Amino acid sequence: MILPAVNKKIERLYLDGALCQRAISIEMEPLEDRLEIIAWQCNMASLKTTDLKLPTVIRFLLDGQGVVLDAELMENFKGSQGIPCSQTYLNRILKSRLVGMSFAKDDTVLHHETILHCRHLFELTAAAITFYRYCRSNLDQKNTLSDLTRAYPTDDGIWIKDDYHINGTALTMEEQLLFSPTELSLQATGEISYVKHMALNTTLWAQGEEVASTSNEISEVSGTTNIVMSMMKLFSYPWQSLGRRLGVRRNYYFTNLVPSSLYGVLVQAIALMIFPDNYNYFQHTLAGLQRSQGRPLCVGMALNQAELREFYPEFREEDLFG
């Protein structure tokens, strides 16, 4: 199934000089005694002579109590790892995990990021669940949000601009990530293994007026696990700042500013800045994000049939071609 209106929005996306960007959107609308949620995400990166564009579109249908009646991954899905990111397989997993689950009460997906076997599916489903709960008192009307995050190169590091619209309210988060590429060490896998110093200055704007700002930094961090944890803490500040503006404290995922999502944008931007037009290293970067201690965190990162059998036993050979 393809949703033409969503496809047109995805087709209109462009990088505008950014190294990479991520867009996310949710439309939630009542249909008689049911609720339809259309959630989509599109990741883009500037590579050589083309702009890589990877869309993920999911349609959820809920009953009046928030129980999932149907969940479908649209056929235009393009995972970052090509053929192994099988739409046929992931659509089957999505249905098996979500149909019958309650968006109102069940936190299983929120507590298990690998349960849907795909990072993109997790991000969209977690966003849909928490946006549903955020709008719970207004489910009899249409609720919408859109979030566009772009990362631009600067002389001092990377400038990230996040344009956020939620039910008619416009917010903008600007983040200046200050660092020197010579003070970073990147492994062949794409993981960052050392950071000498990195500072993050953030400013939140509401309707054109500055409403909040923070400045934080990290220094002399080594080891991939320590770096990831330090980055999660660093990026929690803009996420929490947006949350305070929206009136939520924690466990909301309907934004690209979720620390793990923003970290993914950052790492891709760093790779594209340091190794411009190097598609192979960009792929290594994605692998660094999607593998942990030898384990593929999504089905697309399984290296061989043995890993598929071990970590994703529900995968079928015909899923590669269907």
PDB file of C-alpha atoms in Angstrom:
ATOM      1  CA  MET A   1       0.000   0.000   0.000  1.00  0.00           C
ATOM      2  CA  ILE A   2       1.189   3.532  -0.834  1.00  0.00           C
ATOM      3  CA  LEU A   3      -0.138   6.793   0.608  1.00  0.00           C
ATOM      4  CA  PRO A   4       0.022   9.424  -2.196  1.00  0.00           C
ATOM      5  CA  ALA A   5      -0.367  12.460   0.080  1.00  0.00           C
ATOM      6  CA  VAL A   6       2.567  11.350   2.239  1.00  0.00           C
ATOM      7  CA  ASN A   7       4.669  10.498  -0.809  1.00  0.00           C
ATOM      8  CA  LYS A   8       4.250  14.032  -2.141  1.00  0.00           C
ATOM      9  CA  LYS A   9       5.516  15.470   1.150  1.00  0.00           C
ATOM     10  CA  ILE A  10       8.526  13.152   1.070  1.00  0.00           C
ATOM     11  CA  GLU A  11       9.252  14.016  -2.559  1.00  0.00           C
ATOM     12  CA  ARG A  12       9.337  17.731  -1.670  1.00  0.00           C
ATOM     13  CA  LEU A  13      12.028  17.260   0.992  1.00  0.00           C
ATOM     14  CA  TYR A  14      15.425  18.680   0.091  1.00  0.00           C
ATOM     15  CA  LEU A  15      18.690  19.147   1.982  1.00  0.00           C
ATOM     16  CA  ASP A  16      19.155  22.889   1.393  1.00  0.00           C
ATOM     17  CA  GLY A  17      22.925  22.637   1.899  1.00  0.00           C
ATOM     18  CA  ALA A  18      22.706  20.361   4.941  1.00  0.00           C
ATOM     19  CA  LEU A  19      24.977  17.372   5.377  1.00  0.00           C
ATOM     20  CA  CYS A  20      22.042  15.255   6.479  1.00  0.00           C
ATOM     21  CA  GLN A  21      18.545  15.628   7.843  1.00  0.00           C
ATOM     22  CA  ARG A  22      15.695  13.722   9.435  1.00  0.00           C
ATOM     23  CA  ALA A  23      12.009  14.486   9.085  1.00  0.00           C
ATOM     24  CA  ILE A  24       9.243  12.966  11.179  1.00  0.00           C
ATOM     25  CA  SER A  25       5.508  13.575  10.975  1.00  0.00           C
ATOM     26  CA  ILE A  26       2.373  12.220  12.647  1.00  0.00           C
ATOM     27  CA  GLU A  27      -1.250  12.808  11.686  1.00  0.00           C
ATOM     28  CA  MET A  28      -3.854  11.392  14.067  1.00  0.00           C
ATOM     29  CA  GLU A  29      -7.490  11.617  13.019  1.00  0.00           C
ATOM     30  CA  PRO A  30     -10.772  10.009  14.196  1.00  0.00           C
ATOM     31  CA  LEU A  31     -12.621   7.825  11.688  1.00  0.00           C
ATOM     32  CA  GLU A  32     -16.082   7.171  13.131  1.00  0.00           C
ATOM     33  CA  ASP A  33     -15.402   4.883  16.118  1.00  0.00           C
ATOM     34  CA  ARG A  34     -11.752   4.353  15.220  1.00  0.00           C
ATOM     35  CA  LEU A  35      -8.549   6.371  15.172  1.00  0.00           C
ATOM     36  CA  GLU A  36      -6.132   6.461  12.244  1.00  0.00           C
ATOM     37  CA  ILE A  37      -2.499   7.390  12.828  1.00  0.00           C
ATOM     38  CA  ILE A  38      -0.189   8.025   9.881  1.00  0.00           C
ATOM     39  CA  ALA A  39       3.415   8.251  11.057  1.00  0.00           C
ATOM     40  CA  TRP A  40       6.315   8.744   8.688  1.00  0.00           C
ATOM     41  CA  GLN A  41      10.000   9.444   8.821  1.00  0.00           C
ATOM     42  CA  CYS A  42      12.524  10.248   6.109  1.00  0.00           C
ATOM     43  CA  ASN A  43      16.280  10.257   6.502  1.00  0.00           C
ATOM     44  CA  MET A  44      18.425  12.095   3.954  1.00  0.00           C
ATOM     45  CA  ALA A  45      22.155  12.515   3.401  1.00  0.00           C
ATOM     46  CA  SER A  46      24.286  14.276   0.800  1.00  0.00           C
ATOM     47  CA  LEU A  47      26.402  11.653  -0.966  1.00  0.00           C
ATOM     48  CA  LYS A  48      28.529  12.335  -4.045  1.00  0.00           C
ATOM     49  CA  THR A  49      26.233  13.431  -6.863  1.00  0.00           C
ATOM     50  CA  THR A  50      22.970  12.394  -5.266  1.00  0.00           C
ATOM     51  CA  ASP A  51      20.888  12.948  -2.160  1.00  0.00           C
ATOM     52  CA  LEU A  52      20.142   9.686  -0.362  1.00  0.00           C
ATOM     53  CA  LYS A  53      16.492   9.563   0.720  1.00  0.00           C
ATOM     54  CA  LEU A  54      15.193   6.755   2.957  1.00  0.00           C
ATOM     55  CA  PRO A  55      11.474   6.892   3.848  1.00  0.00           C
ATOM     56  CA  THR A  56       9.567   4.867   6.438  1.00  0.00           C
ATOM     57  CA  VAL A  57       5.769   5.180   6.524  1.00  0.00           C
ATOM     58  CA  ILE A  58       3.445   3.348   8.950  1.00  0.00           C
ATOM     59  CA  ARG A  59      -0.346   3.392   9.229  1.00  0.00           C
ATOM     60  CA  PHE A  60      -1.921   2.422  12.559  1.00  0.00           C
ATOM     61  CA  LEU A  61      -5.629   1.826  13.137  1.00  0.00           C
ATOM     62  CA  LEU A  62      -6.851   1.906  16.752  1.00  0.00           C
ATOM     63  CA  ASP A  63     -10.211   1.255  18.363  1.00  0.00           C
ATOM     64  CA  GLY A  64     -11.872   3.668  20.795  1.00  0.00           C
ATOM     65  CA  GLN A  65      -9.833   2.346  23.727  1.00  0.00           C
ATOM     66  CA  GLY A  66      -6.484   2.669  21.965  1.00  0.00           C
ATOM     67  CA  VAL A  67      -6.074  -1.014  21.058  1.00  0.00           C
ATOM     68  CA  VAL A  68      -4.281  -1.580  17.749  1.00  0.00           C
ATOM     69  CA  LEU A  69      -6.571  -3.147  15.152  1.00  0.00           C
ATOM     70  CA  ASP A  70      -4.014  -2.964  12.348  1.00  0.00           C
ATOM     71  CA  ALA A  71      -0.472  -1.754  11.699  1.00  0.00           C
ATOM     72  CA  GLU A  72       1.075  -1.605   8.242  1.00  0.00           C
ATOM     73  CA  LEU A  73       4.486  -0.628   6.934  1.00  0.00           C
ATOM     74  CA  MET A  74       4.044   0.999   3.529  1.00  0.00           C
ATOM     75  CA  GLU A  75       5.685  -0.596   0.499  1.00  0.00           C
ATOM     76  CA  ASN A  76       7.918   2.402  -0.238  1.00  0.00           C
ATOM     77  CA  PHE A  77      10.021   1.604   2.850  1.00  0.00           C
ATOM     78  CA  LYS A  78      13.754   1.899   2.239  1.00  0.00           C
ATOM     79  CA  GLY A  79      15.998   0.833   5.088  1.00  0.00           C
ATOM     80  CA  SER A  80      19.557   2.082   5.299  1.00  0.00           C
ATOM     81  CA  GLN A  81      21.050  -1.359   4.627  1.00  0.00           C
ATOM     82  CA  GLY A  82      19.312  -2.192   1.343  1.00  0.00           C
ATOM     83  CA  ILE A  83      17.870  -5.640   0.581  1.00  0.00           C
ATOM     84  CA  PRO A  84      18.241  -7.121   4.121  1.00  0.00           C
ATOM     85  CA  CYS A  85      15.882  -4.379   5.363  1.00  0.00           C
ATOM     86  CA  SER A  86      12.936  -6.322   3.988  1.00  0.00           C
ATOM     87  CA  GLN A  87       9.596  -4.522   3.955  1.00  0.00           C
ATOM     88  CA  THR A  88       7.839  -7.883   3.760  1.00  0.00           C
ATOM     89  CA  TYR A  89       9.571  -9.172   6.885  1.00  0.00           C
ATOM     90  CA  LEU A  90       9.332  -5.968   8.908  1.00  0.00           C
ATOM     91  CA  ASN A  91       5.653  -5.534   8.039  1.00  0.00           C
ATOM     92  CA  ARG A  92       5.020  -9.046   9.369  1.00  0.00           C
ATOM     93  CA  ILE A  93       6.954  -8.287  12.575  1.00  0.00           C
ATOM     94  CA  LEU A  94       5.099  -5.001  13.016  1.00  0.00           C
ATOM     95  CA  LYS A  95       1.713  -6.694  12.827  1.00  0.00           C
ATOM     96  CA  SER A  96       2.688  -9.604  15.059  1.00  0.00           C
ATOM     97  CA  ARG A  97       4.043  -7.321  17.784  1.00  0.00           C
ATOM     98  CA  LEU A  98       1.447  -4.534  17.711  1.00  0.00           C
ATOM     99  CA  VAL A  99      -1.987  -5.865  16.720  1.00  0.00           C
ATOM    100  CA  GLY A 100      -3.948  -6.260  19.950  1.00  0.00           C
ATOM    101  CA  MET A 101      -1.562  -4.044  21.924  1.00  0.00           C
ATOM    102  CA  SER A 102      -2.888  -0.981  23.755  1.00  0.00           C
ATOM    103  CA  PHE A 103      -1.365   2.393  22.886  1.00  0.00           C
ATOM    104  CA  ALA A 104      -3.024   3.706  26.048  1.00  0.00           C
ATOM    105  CA  LYS A 105      -1.466   1.289  28.543  1.00  0.00           C
ATOM    106  CA  ASP A 106       1.212  -1.032  27.131  1.00  0.00           C
ATOM    107  CA  ASP A 107       4.838   0.175  27.446  1.00  0.00           C
ATOM    108  CA  THR A 108       6.470  -2.915  25.944  1.00  0.00           C
ATOM    109  CA  VAL A 109       7.708  -1.138  22.817  1.00  0.00           C
ATOM    110  CA  LEU A 110       9.006   1.836  24.811  1.00  0.00           C
ATOM    111  CA  HIS A 111      11.058  -0.468  27.040  1.00  0.00           C
ATOM    112  CA  HIS A 112      12.499  -2.672  24.270  1.00  0.00           C
ATOM    113  CA  GLU A 113      14.056  -0.705  21.415  1.00  0.00           C
ATOM    114  CA  THR A 114      14.879  -3.803  19.346  1.00  0.00           C
ATOM    115  CA  ILE A 115      11.447  -5.450  19.580  1.00  0.00           C
ATOM    116  CA  LEU A 116      10.437  -4.376  16.043  1.00  0.00           C
ATOM    117  CA  HIS A 117      13.790  -5.446  14.545  1.00  0.00           C
ATOM    118  CA  CYS A 118      14.330  -2.014  12.970  1.00  0.00           C
ATOM    119  CA  ARG A 119      15.393   1.309  14.497  1.00  0.00           C
ATOM    120  CA  HIS A 120      13.151   3.319  12.153  1.00  0.00           C
ATOM    121  CA  LEU A 121      10.081   1.268  13.099  1.00  0.00           C
ATOM    122  CA  PHE A 122      10.868   1.689  16.793  1.00  0.00           C
ATOM    123  CA  GLU A 123      11.282   5.460  16.489  1.00  0.00           C
ATOM    124  CA  LEU A 124       7.987   5.882  14.637  1.00  0.00           C
ATOM    125  CA  THR A 125       6.001   3.521  16.830  1.00  0.00           C
ATOM    126  CA  ALA A 126       7.354   5.059  20.049  1.00  0.00           C
ATOM    127  CA  ALA A 127       6.540   8.505  18.648  1.00  0.00           C
ATOM    128  CA  ALA A 128       3.000   7.422  17.759  1.00  0.00           C
ATOM    129  CA  ILE A 129       2.380   5.858  21.182  1.00  0.00           C
ATOM    130  CA  THR A 130       3.609   8.845  23.173  1.00  0.00           C
ATOM    131  CA  PHE A 131       1.916  11.391  20.881  1.00  0.00           C
ATOM    132  CA  TYR A 132      -1.356   9.459  21.311  1.00  0.00           C
ATOM    133  CA  ARG A 133      -0.972   9.745  25.078  1.00  0.00           C
ATOM    134  CA  TYR A 134      -0.018  13.417  24.863  1.00  0.00           C
ATOM    135  CA  CYS A 135      -3.206  14.164  22.893  1.00  0.00           C
ATOM    136  CA  ARG A 136      -5.433  11.787  24.877  1.00  0.00           C
ATOM    137  CA  SER A 137      -7.911  14.492  25.908  1.00  0.00           C
ATOM    138  CA  ASN A 138      -8.331  15.678  22.297  1.00  0.00           C
ATOM    139  CA  LEU A 139      -8.657  12.449  20.343  1.00  0.00           C
ATOM    140  CA  ASP A 140     -12.022  13.522  18.936  1.00  0.00           C
ATOM    141  CA  GLN A 141     -10.212  15.997  16.680  1.00  0.00           C
ATOM    142  CA  LYS A 142      -7.243  15.898  14.300  1.00  0.00           C
ATOM    143  CA  ASN A 143      -3.802  16.189  15.921  1.00  0.00           C
ATOM    144  CA  THR A 144      -0.634  16.755  13.934  1.00  0.00           C
ATOM    145  CA  LEU A 145       3.056  17.274  14.395  1.00  0.00           C
ATOM    146  CA  SER A 146       6.056  17.637  12.120  1.00  0.00           C
ATOM    147  CA  ASP A 147       9.721  17.854  12.992  1.00  0.00           C
ATOM    148  CA  LEU A 148      12.547  18.617  10.549  1.00  0.00           C
ATOM    149  CA  THR A 149      16.121  18.384  11.804  1.00  0.00           C
ATOM    150  CA  ARG A 150      19.017  19.521   9.616  1.00  0.00           C
ATOM    151  CA  ALA A 151      22.758  19.389  10.312  1.00  0.00           C
ATOM    152  CA  TYR A 152      25.012  21.933   8.583  1.00  0.00           C
ATOM    153  CA  PRO A 153      28.831  22.122   8.600  1.00  0.00           C
ATOM    154  CA  THR A 154      30.454  25.198  10.164  1.00  0.00           C
ATOM    155  CA  ASP A 155      34.035  26.332  10.735  1.00  0.00           C
ATOM    156  CA  ASP A 156      33.681  25.396  14.402  1.00  0.00           C
ATOM    157  CA  GLY A 157      31.737  22.140  14.125  1.00  0.00           C
ATOM    158  CA  ILE A 158      28.117  21.451  13.222  1.00  0.00           C
ATOM    159  CA  TRP A 159      25.021  23.636  13.422  1.00  0.00           C
ATOM    160  CA  ILE A 160      21.760  21.745  13.943  1.00  0.00           C
ATOM    161  CA  LYS A 161      18.406  23.377  13.299  1.00  0.00           C
ATOM    162  CA  ASP A 162      15.206  21.678  14.408  1.00  0.00           C
ATOM    163  CA  ASP A 163      11.886  23.110  13.165  1.00  0.00           C
ATOM    164  CA  TYR A 164       9.003  21.706  15.205  1.00  0.00           C
ATOM    165  CA  HIS A 165       5.255  22.172  14.654  1.00  0.00           C
ATOM    166  CA  ILE A 166       2.666  20.634  16.950  1.00  0.00           C
ATOM    167  CA  ASN A 167      -1.053  21.347  16.682  1.00  0.00           C
ATOM    168  CA  GLY A 168      -0.510  24.839  15.296  1.00  0.00           C
ATOM    169  CA  THR A 169       2.380  25.816  17.578  1.00  0.00           C
ATOM    170  CA  ALA A 170       5.776  26.488  15.991  1.00  0.00           C
ATOM    171  CA  LEU A 171       9.027  25.947  17.891  1.00  0.00           C
ATOM    172  CA  THR A 172      12.630  26.085  16.687  1.00  0.00           C
ATOM    173  CA  MET A 173      15.665  24.617  18.422  1.00  0.00           C
ATOM    174  CA  GLU A 174      19.107  25.767  17.285  1.00  0.00           C
ATOM    175  CA  GLU A 175      22.117  23.781  18.445  1.00  0.00           C
ATOM    176  CA  GLN A 176      25.715  24.722  17.860  1.00  0.00           C
ATOM    177  CA  LEU A 177      27.965  21.709  18.384  1.00  0.00           C
ATOM    178  CA  LEU A 178      31.517  22.983  18.817  1.00  0.00           C
ATOM    179  CA  PHE A 179      34.454  20.632  18.226  1.00  0.00           C
ATOM    180  CA  SER A 180      37.512  20.134  16.051  1.00  0.00           C
ATOM    181  CA  PRO A 181      37.660  17.088  13.751  1.00  0.00           C
ATOM    182  CA  THR A 182      41.320  16.706  14.750  1.00  0.00           C
ATOM    183  CA  GLU A 183      40.165  16.136  18.339  1.00  0.00           C
ATOM    184  CA  LEU A 184      38.002  13.141  17.453  1.00  0.00           C
ATOM    185  CA  SER A 185      38.997   9.548  16.811  1.00  0.00           C
ATOM    186  CA  LEU A 186      36.732   7.420  14.633  1.00  0.00           C
ATOM    187  CA  GLN A 187      37.087   3.688  14.233  1.00  0.00           C
ATOM    188  CA  ALA A 188      36.790   1.840  10.937  1.00  0.00           C
ATOM    189  CA  THR A 189      33.357   0.667  12.091  1.00  0.00           C
ATOM    190  CA  GLY A 190      32.158   4.265  12.221  1.00  0.00           C
ATOM    191  CA  GLU A 191      32.056   4.466  16.009  1.00  0.00           C
ATOM    192  CA  ILE A 192      33.577   7.455  17.796  1.00  0.00           C
ATOM    193  CA  SER A 193      36.283   6.182  20.154  1.00  0.00           C
ATOM    194  CA  TYR A 194      37.714   9.424  21.584  1.00  0.00           C
ATOM    195  CA  VAL A 195      36.550  13.021  22.119  1.00  0.00           C
ATOM    196  CA  LYS A 196      38.990  15.605  23.438  1.00  0.00           C
ATOM    197  CA  HIS A 197      36.412  18.374  23.854  1.00  0.00           C
ATOM    198  CA  MET A 198      32.899  19.072  22.614  1.00  0.00           C
ATOM    199  CA  ALA A 199      30.468  21.823  23.600  1.00  0.00           C
ATOM    200  CA  LEU A 200      26.761  22.130  22.840  1.00  0.00           C
ATOM    201  CA  ASN A 201      24.991  25.495  22.911  1.00  0.00           C
ATOM    202  CA  THR A 202      21.224  25.316  22.435  1.00  0.00           C
ATOM    203  CA  THR A 203      18.541  27.939  22.032  1.00  0.00           C
ATOM    204  CA  LEU A 204      14.790  27.310  21.908  1.00  0.00           C
ATOM    205  CA  TRP A 205      12.581  29.776  20.035  1.00  0.00           C
ATOM    206  CA  ALA A 206       8.781  29.957  20.283  1.00  0.00           C
ATOM    207  CA  GLN A 207       6.923  32.026  17.695  1.00  0.00           C
ATOM    208  CA  GLY A 208      10.168  33.862  16.932  1.00  0.00           C
ATOM    209  CA  GLU A 209      11.081  34.685  20.556  1.00  0.00           C
ATOM    210  CA  GLU A 210      13.873  33.088  22.561  1.00  0.00           C
ATOM    211  CA  VAL A 211      12.427  31.160  25.502  1.00  0.00           C
ATOM    212  CA  ALA A 212      15.308  29.005  26.746  1.00  0.00           C
ATOM    213  CA  SER A 213      19.032  28.431  26.270  1.00  0.00           C
ATOM    214  CA  THR A 214      21.651  26.045  27.675  1.00  0.00           C
ATOM    215  CA  SER A 215      25.389  25.437  27.321  1.00  0.00           C
ATOM    216  CA  ASN A 216      27.044  22.133  28.196  1.00  0.00           C
ATOM    217  CA  GLU A 217      30.254  20.308  27.328  1.00  0.00           C
ATOM    218  CA  ILE A 218      32.214  17.084  27.613  1.00  0.00           C
ATOM    219  CA  SER A 219      35.994  16.600  27.712  1.00  0.00           C
ATOM    220  CA  GLU A 220      38.530  13.779  27.493  1.00  0.00           C
ATOM    221  CA  VAL A 221      36.082  10.930  26.915  1.00  0.00           C
ATOM    222  CA  SER A 222      37.342   7.649  25.482  1.00  0.00           C
ATOM    223  CA  GLY A 223      35.794   4.288  24.716  1.00  0.00           C
ATOM    224  CA  THR A 224      32.696   3.898  22.559  1.00  0.00           C
ATOM    225  CA  THR A 225      30.367   3.053  25.456  1.00  0.00           C
ATOM    226  CA  ASN A 226      31.524   6.027  27.526  1.00  0.00           C
ATOM    227  CA  ILE A 227      31.178   8.334  24.527  1.00  0.00           C
ATOM    228  CA  VAL A 228      27.657   7.179  23.749  1.00  0.00           C
ATOM    229  CA  MET A 229      26.619   7.699  27.374  1.00  0.00           C
ATOM    230  CA  SER A 230      28.255  11.138  27.468  1.00  0.00           C
ATOM    231  CA  MET A 231      26.540  12.111  24.218  1.00  0.00           C
ATOM    232  CA  MET A 232      23.170  10.900  25.524  1.00  0.00           C
ATOM    233  CA  LYS A 233      23.608  13.152  28.552  1.00  0.00           C
ATOM    234  CA  LEU A 234      24.745  16.087  26.402  1.00  0.00           C
ATOM    235  CA  PHE A 235      21.774  15.768  24.054  1.00  0.00           C
ATOM    236  CA  SER A 236      19.295  15.313  26.890  1.00  0.00           C
ATOM    237  CA  TYR A 237      19.368  19.061  27.524  1.00  0.00           C
ATOM    238  CA  PRO A 238      17.627  20.215  24.299  1.00  0.00           C
ATOM    239  CA  TRP A 239      15.208  17.251  24.576  1.00  0.00           C
ATOM    240  CA  GLN A 240      14.289  18.194  28.124  1.00  0.00           C
ATOM    241  CA  SER A 241      14.024  21.875  27.163  1.00  0.00           C
ATOM    242  CA  LEU A 242      11.487  21.043  24.448  1.00  0.00           C
ATOM    243  CA  GLY A 243       9.665  18.740  26.874  1.00  0.00           C
ATOM    244  CA  ARG A 244       9.288  21.492  29.438  1.00  0.00           C
ATOM    245  CA  ARG A 245       7.826  23.738  26.745  1.00  0.00           C
ATOM    246  CA  LEU A 246       5.340  21.014  25.761  1.00  0.00           C
ATOM    247  CA  GLY A 247       4.484  20.241  29.378  1.00  0.00           C
ATOM    248  CA  VAL A 248       5.999  16.738  29.477  1.00  0.00           C
ATOM    249  CA  ARG A 249       8.899  15.605  31.649  1.00  0.00           C
ATOM    250  CA  ARG A 250      10.045  12.268  30.276  1.00  0.00           C
ATOM    251  CA  ASN A 251       9.198   9.298  28.072  1.00  0.00           C
ATOM    252  CA  TYR A 252       8.075  11.302  25.079  1.00  0.00           C
ATOM    253  CA  TYR A 253       9.434  10.238  21.702  1.00  0.00           C
ATOM    254  CA  PHE A 254       7.552  12.395  19.216  1.00  0.00           C
ATOM    255  CA  THR A 255      10.594  14.449  18.211  1.00  0.00           C
ATOM    256  CA  ASN A 256      13.960  14.013  16.516  1.00  0.00           C
ATOM    257  CA  LEU A 257      15.484  15.554  19.651  1.00  0.00           C
ATOM    258  CA  VAL A 258      15.267  12.242  21.516  1.00  0.00           C
ATOM    259  CA  PRO A 259      18.965  11.895  22.495  1.00  0.00           C
ATOM    260  CA  SER A 260      19.505   8.572  20.703  1.00  0.00           C
ATOM    261  CA  SER A 261      17.894   9.936  17.510  1.00  0.00           C
ATOM    262  CA  LEU A 262      19.838  13.199  17.606  1.00  0.00           C
ATOM    263  CA  TYR A 263      23.037  11.254  18.244  1.00  0.00           C
ATOM    264  CA  GLY A 264      22.374   9.322  15.037  1.00  0.00           C
ATOM    265  CA  VAL A 265      22.019  12.566  13.065  1.00  0.00           C
ATOM    266  CA  LEU A 266      25.197  13.918  14.630  1.00  0.00           C
ATOM    267  CA  VAL A 267      27.353  10.862  13.895  1.00  0.00           C
ATOM    268  CA  GLN A 268      26.238  10.825  10.267  1.00  0.00           C
ATOM    269  CA  ALA A 269      26.966  14.547   9.943  1.00  0.00           C
ATOM    270  CA  ILE A 270      30.443  14.120  11.448  1.00  0.00           C
ATOM    271  CA  ALA A 271      31.234  11.287   9.032  1.00  0.00           C
ATOM    272  CA  LEU A 272      30.028  13.320   6.045  1.00  0.00           C
ATOM    273  CA  MET A 273      32.024  16.355   7.179  1.00  0.00           C
ATOM    274  CA  ILE A 274      35.279  14.493   7.824  1.00  0.00           C
ATOM    275  CA  PHE A 275      34.966  12.077   4.906  1.00  0.00           C
ATOM    276  CA  PRO A 276      32.982  14.002   2.263  1.00  0.00           C
ATOM    277  CA  ASP A 277      31.502  11.963  -0.580  1.00  0.00           C
ATOM    278  CA  ASN A 278      32.778   8.723   0.941  1.00  0.00           C
ATOM    279  CA  TYR A 279      29.768   6.433   0.728  1.00  0.00           C
ATOM    280  CA  ASN A 280      31.669   3.476   2.152  1.00  0.00           C
ATOM    281  CA  TYR A 281      32.553   5.319   5.341  1.00  0.00           C
ATOM    282  CA  PHE A 282      29.005   6.610   5.615  1.00  0.00           C
ATOM    283  CA  GLN A 283      27.874   2.979   5.589  1.00  0.00           C
ATOM    284  CA  HIS A 284      30.448   2.182   8.270  1.00  0.00           C
ATOM    285  CA  THR A 285      28.951   4.979  10.341  1.00  0.00           C
ATOM    286  CA  LEU A 286      25.473   3.474  10.094  1.00  0.00           C
ATOM    287  CA  ALA A 287      26.922   0.107  11.040  1.00  0.00           C
ATOM    288  CA  GLY A 288      28.518   1.691  14.088  1.00  0.00           C
ATOM    289  CA  LEU A 289      25.099   2.949  15.146  1.00  0.00           C
ATOM    290  CA  GLN A 290      23.278  -0.311  14.443  1.00  0.00           C
ATOM    291  CA  ARG A 291      25.625  -2.932  15.872  1.00  0.00           C
ATOM    292  CA  SER A 292      26.621  -3.307  19.504  1.00  0.00           C
ATOM    293  CA  GLN A 293      29.193  -5.742  20.892  1.00  0.00           C
ATOM    294  CA  GLY A 294      28.893  -7.942  17.841  1.00  0.00           C
ATOM    295  CA  ARG A 295      25.091  -7.971  17.874  1.00  0.00           C
ATOM    296  CA  PRO A 296      23.013  -6.589  15.002  1.00  0.00           C
ATOM    297  CA  LEU A 297      20.480  -4.208  16.581  1.00  0.00           C
ATOM    298  CA  CYS A 298      18.304  -4.350  13.460  1.00  0.00           C
ATOM    299  CA  VAL A 299      17.716  -7.072  10.895  1.00  0.00           C
ATOM    300  CA  GLY A 300      19.506  -5.120   8.157  1.00  0.00           C
ATOM    301  CA  MET A 301      22.796  -5.328  10.043  1.00  0.00           C
ATOM    302  CA  ALA A 302      22.931  -9.129  10.176  1.00  0.00           C
ATOM    303  CA  LEU A 303      26.167 -10.051   8.390  1.00  0.00           C
ATOM    304  CA  ASN A 304      25.201 -13.551   7.329  1.00  0.00           C
ATOM    305  CA  GLN A 305      22.631 -16.334   7.555  1.00  0.00           C
ATOM    306  CA  ALA A 306      24.080 -17.514  10.865  1.00  0.00           C
ATOM    307  CA  GLU A 307      23.369 -14.153  12.491  1.00  0.00           C
ATOM    308  CA  LEU A 308      19.871 -14.091  11.013  1.00  0.00           C
ATOM    309  CA  ARG A 309      19.153 -17.526  12.474  1.00  0.00           C
ATOM    310  CA  GLU A 310      20.538 -16.518  15.875  1.00  0.00           C
ATOM    311  CA  PHE A 311      19.025 -13.059  16.313  1.00  0.00           C
ATOM    312  CA  TYR A 312      16.095 -13.009  13.869  1.00  0.00           C
ATOM    313  CA  PRO A 313      14.805 -16.580  13.549  1.00  0.00           C
ATOM    314  CA  GLU A 314      11.495 -15.362  12.078  1.00  0.00           C
ATOM    315  CA  PHE A 315      13.287 -14.164   8.939  1.00  0.00           C
ATOM    316  CA  ARG A 316      12.624 -16.260   5.842  1.00  0.00           C
ATOM    317  CA  GLU A 317      14.775 -16.588   2.746  1.00  0.00           C
ATOM    318  CA  GLU A 318      11.930 -15.365   0.545  1.00  0.00           C
ATOM    319  CA  ASP A 319      11.840 -12.129   2.551  1.00  0.00           C
ATOM    320  CA  LEU A 320      14.997 -11.059   0.726  1.00  0.00           C
ATOM    321  CA  PHE A 321      13.132 -10.978  -2.572  1.00  0.00           C
ATOM    322  CA  GLY A 322       9.542 -10.247  -1.627  1.00  0.00           C
TER     323      GLY A 322
END
